[in-house]
mmCIF file of C-alpha atoms in Angstrom:
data_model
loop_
_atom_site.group_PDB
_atom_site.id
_atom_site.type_symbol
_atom_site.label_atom_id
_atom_site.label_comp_id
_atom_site.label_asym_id
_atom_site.label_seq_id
_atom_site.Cartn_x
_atom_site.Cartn_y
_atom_site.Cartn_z
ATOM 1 C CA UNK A 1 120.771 84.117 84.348
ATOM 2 C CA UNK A 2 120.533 87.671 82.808
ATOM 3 C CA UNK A 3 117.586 89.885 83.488
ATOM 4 C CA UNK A 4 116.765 92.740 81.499
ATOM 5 C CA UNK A 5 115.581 95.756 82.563
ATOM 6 C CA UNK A 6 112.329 97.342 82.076
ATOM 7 C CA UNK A 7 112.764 101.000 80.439
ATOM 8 C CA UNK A 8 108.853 103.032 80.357
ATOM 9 C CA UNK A 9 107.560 104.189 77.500
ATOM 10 C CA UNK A 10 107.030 108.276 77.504
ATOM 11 C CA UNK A 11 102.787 107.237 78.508
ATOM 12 C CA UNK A 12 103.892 104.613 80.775
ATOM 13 C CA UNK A 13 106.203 107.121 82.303
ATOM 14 C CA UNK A 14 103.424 109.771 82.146
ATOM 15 C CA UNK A 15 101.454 107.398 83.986
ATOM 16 C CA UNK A 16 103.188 106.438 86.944
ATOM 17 C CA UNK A 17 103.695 110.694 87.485
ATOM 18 C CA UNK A 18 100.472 111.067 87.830
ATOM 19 C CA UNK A 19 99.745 107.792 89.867
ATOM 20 C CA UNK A 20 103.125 109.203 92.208
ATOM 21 C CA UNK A 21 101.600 112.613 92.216
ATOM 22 C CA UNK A 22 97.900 111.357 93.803
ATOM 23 C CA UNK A 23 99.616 108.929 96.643
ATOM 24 C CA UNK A 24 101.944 111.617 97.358
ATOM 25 C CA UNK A 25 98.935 113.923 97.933
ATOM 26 C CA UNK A 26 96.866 111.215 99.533
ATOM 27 C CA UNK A 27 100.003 110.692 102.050
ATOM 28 C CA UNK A 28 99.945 114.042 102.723
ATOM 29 C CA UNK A 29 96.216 114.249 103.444
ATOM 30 C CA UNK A 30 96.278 111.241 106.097
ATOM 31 C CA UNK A 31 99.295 113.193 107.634
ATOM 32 C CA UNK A 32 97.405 116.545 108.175
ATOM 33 C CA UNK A 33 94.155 114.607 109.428
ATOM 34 C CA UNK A 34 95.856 111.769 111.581
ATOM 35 C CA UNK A 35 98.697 111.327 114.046
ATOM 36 C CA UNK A 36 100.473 109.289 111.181
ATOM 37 C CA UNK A 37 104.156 109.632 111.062
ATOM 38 C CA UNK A 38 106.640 109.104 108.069
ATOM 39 C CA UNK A 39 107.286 105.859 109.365
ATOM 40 C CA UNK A 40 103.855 104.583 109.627
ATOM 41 C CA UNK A 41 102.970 105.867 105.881
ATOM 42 C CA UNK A 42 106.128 104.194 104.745
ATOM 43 C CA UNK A 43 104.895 100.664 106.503
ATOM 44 C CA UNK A 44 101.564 101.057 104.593
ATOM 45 C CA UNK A 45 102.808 102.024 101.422
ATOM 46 C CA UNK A 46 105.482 98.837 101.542
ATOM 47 C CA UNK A 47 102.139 96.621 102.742
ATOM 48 C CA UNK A 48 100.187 97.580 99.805
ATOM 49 C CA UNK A 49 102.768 97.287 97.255
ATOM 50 C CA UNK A 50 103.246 93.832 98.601
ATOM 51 C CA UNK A 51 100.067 92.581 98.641
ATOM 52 C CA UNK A 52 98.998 93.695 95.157
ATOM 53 C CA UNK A 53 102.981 93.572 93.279
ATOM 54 C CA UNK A 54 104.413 90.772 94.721
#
């Protein structure tokens, strides 16, 4: 069974920058104000994209 793969438009692409750019921020935020390590933000990240991509 072949798959193809997805390839983003230019505002799909657009998109997920500025989607990447406000968890990257938000990751960096719970960093400076919590104990949280890489690790821990990795776990939550993986969690989330589980729960709402899977």
């Amino acid at each position: 069974m072949e798959t193809s793969k997805w390839k983003p438009s230019e505002e799909e692409r657009e998109v997920m920058e500025a989607v990447w750019m406000q968890v990257k921020g938000a990751c960096a935020k719970l960093k400076e104000e919590t104990n949280a390590q890489d690790e821990l933000v990795r776990k939550m990240l993986k969690e989330i994209a589980d729960r709402y991509y899977s």
